[in-house]
XYZ file of C-alpha atoms in Angstrom:
167
model
C -52.951 50.677 -35.018
C -54.722 47.689 -33.629
C -58.284 46.666 -34.743
C -60.532 44.294 -33.155
C -63.186 43.737 -36.031
C -66.181 41.520 -34.640
C -68.474 39.633 -35.921
C -71.352 39.460 -33.424
C -73.539 36.422 -32.651
C -75.164 33.819 -29.509
C -73.835 31.275 -30.273
C -70.753 32.070 -32.260
C -68.934 35.457 -31.890
C -66.335 35.661 -34.579
C -63.375 38.224 -33.550
C -59.676 39.106 -35.426
C -57.325 41.261 -34.266
C -54.941 42.944 -36.703
C -52.400 45.857 -36.756
C -52.385 48.335 -39.200
C -48.989 49.814 -40.472
C -49.008 52.339 -42.761
C -50.801 50.371 -45.332
C -50.194 47.135 -44.219
C -52.159 44.984 -42.969
C -51.164 42.173 -40.026
C -53.539 39.466 -38.652
C -52.145 39.049 -34.709
C -55.155 36.819 -33.636
C -58.476 35.642 -34.813
C -60.877 33.038 -33.241
C -64.219 32.155 -31.951
C -65.763 32.759 -28.920
C -68.229 29.549 -28.356
C -71.081 29.355 -25.922
C -73.083 26.210 -26.089
C -76.660 26.284 -26.387
C -79.504 24.749 -23.281
C -77.578 27.020 -21.167
C -79.269 29.866 -19.852
C -79.404 32.749 -21.302
C -78.053 35.194 -18.809
C -75.519 32.700 -18.661
C -74.547 32.900 -22.304
C -74.049 36.406 -22.122
C -72.436 37.265 -19.344
C -69.562 34.865 -21.059
C -69.427 36.444 -24.499
C -69.642 39.928 -22.072
C -66.488 38.144 -20.065
C -64.537 36.963 -22.778
C -64.936 39.927 -25.394
C -63.458 41.707 -22.016
C -60.774 38.991 -21.186
C -59.597 39.558 -25.556
C -59.609 43.323 -25.220
C -57.408 43.263 -22.013
C -54.758 40.933 -23.433
C -54.831 42.018 -27.235
C -55.110 46.020 -26.061
C -56.891 47.300 -29.525
C -57.174 51.125 -30.278
C -60.194 50.261 -31.678
C -63.581 48.487 -32.159
C -65.284 47.408 -35.704
C -68.696 45.598 -35.095
C -70.456 44.030 -37.499
C -74.391 45.859 -37.544
C -77.174 42.982 -37.947
C -79.056 42.436 -40.411
C -81.715 39.894 -40.314
C -84.657 38.926 -42.712
C -85.908 35.701 -40.929
C -85.456 34.708 -37.306
C -86.664 37.495 -34.957
C -86.122 35.860 -31.733
C -82.452 34.784 -33.443
C -82.356 38.554 -34.476
C -83.077 39.501 -30.185
C -80.415 37.381 -29.061
C -77.564 38.404 -31.357
C -78.693 42.053 -30.613
C -78.167 41.056 -26.478
C -75.089 39.776 -28.013
C -73.690 42.401 -29.492
C -74.771 44.755 -26.952
C -72.302 42.853 -24.154
C -69.547 43.086 -26.765
C -70.163 47.020 -27.191
C -70.604 47.872 -23.356
C -67.270 45.670 -22.838
C -65.499 47.856 -25.748
C -66.919 51.293 -24.008
C -66.037 50.440 -20.563
C -62.630 50.223 -21.784
C -63.279 53.528 -23.687
C -62.298 52.254 -27.257
C -63.429 53.802 -29.757
C -66.358 51.514 -31.790
C -67.555 51.931 -35.723
C -70.370 50.298 -36.371
C -70.519 48.584 -40.613
C -73.799 46.899 -42.041
C -72.658 43.581 -44.085
C -72.646 46.140 -47.371
C -70.136 48.270 -45.755
C -67.781 45.340 -45.154
C -68.251 43.553 -48.714
C -67.597 46.962 -50.364
C -64.445 47.693 -48.321
C -63.021 44.237 -48.771
C -64.216 42.876 -52.250
C -64.732 46.324 -53.986
C -68.713 45.348 -54.453
C -71.485 45.298 -51.835
C -73.301 42.474 -53.385
C -69.616 39.945 -53.280
C -70.540 36.509 -52.088
C -69.541 35.129 -49.191
C -66.480 32.800 -50.785
C -65.383 36.230 -52.687
C -64.796 37.977 -48.711
C -63.303 35.319 -47.375
C -60.529 35.027 -50.386
C -60.224 38.765 -49.943
C -59.780 38.449 -45.648
C -56.956 35.597 -47.130
C -55.069 37.635 -49.347
C -54.863 40.884 -47.383
C -53.313 38.906 -44.637
C -51.503 36.984 -46.324
C -53.257 33.383 -44.632
C -52.363 29.912 -46.012
C -56.332 29.313 -45.971
C -59.714 31.204 -44.958
C -60.599 30.983 -41.371
C -62.901 29.110 -40.321
C -65.865 29.028 -39.194
C -66.913 31.563 -41.251
C -67.883 34.282 -38.032
C -63.805 34.285 -38.107
C -63.706 34.807 -41.436
C -66.303 37.847 -40.954
C -64.723 39.132 -37.994
C -61.346 39.754 -39.986
C -63.141 41.050 -42.658
C -64.925 43.975 -40.116
C -61.930 44.321 -38.645
C -60.088 44.997 -42.180
C -62.892 47.451 -43.191
C -62.493 49.591 -40.036
C -59.347 50.015 -40.756
C -59.551 51.662 -44.019
C -62.197 53.670 -42.395
C -61.139 54.991 -38.952
C -59.175 57.278 -39.648
C -61.562 59.179 -42.162
C -64.308 58.644 -39.784
C -62.286 60.212 -36.713
C -61.679 63.333 -39.570
C -65.364 63.922 -39.981
C -66.125 63.728 -36.841
C -63.630 66.031 -35.577
C -65.447 68.160 -38.590
C -68.814 68.246 -37.185
C -67.338 68.978 -33.537
C -66.279 72.449 -34.715
């Protein structure tokens, strides 16, 4: 199963593709979609949407995990990120990809085993799980890989729960 993890953003969208075979997780590709400041909002959103779609078309994930937003400071930034997140979800939905959404607490719990883990702990666990030589940079990329790991572990269980609810 190929999983795409997304850490949504407006200036930086972290992404990470991993393959899950049995219990083994293998990194496929990871990086960031960057949009330039002072570019009109609609152009930045278009770039996020098209870039996310192009990555999905190239690496063909079976499912997509997206981090839910958590903001306690800047409302304007929250709206911008929410719009970029919507563009990413739209790109996945248009391709018929199942989408899982996770709070930062859920991602930390899945990757570290503790929902209030520090960012550095999550990054080190991502590095360990995926046998990487270094923590991916920028932080958004490591966060996206953490979302992918969380989603890979949760996907089968979530599918079974959905099937039971439908019956």
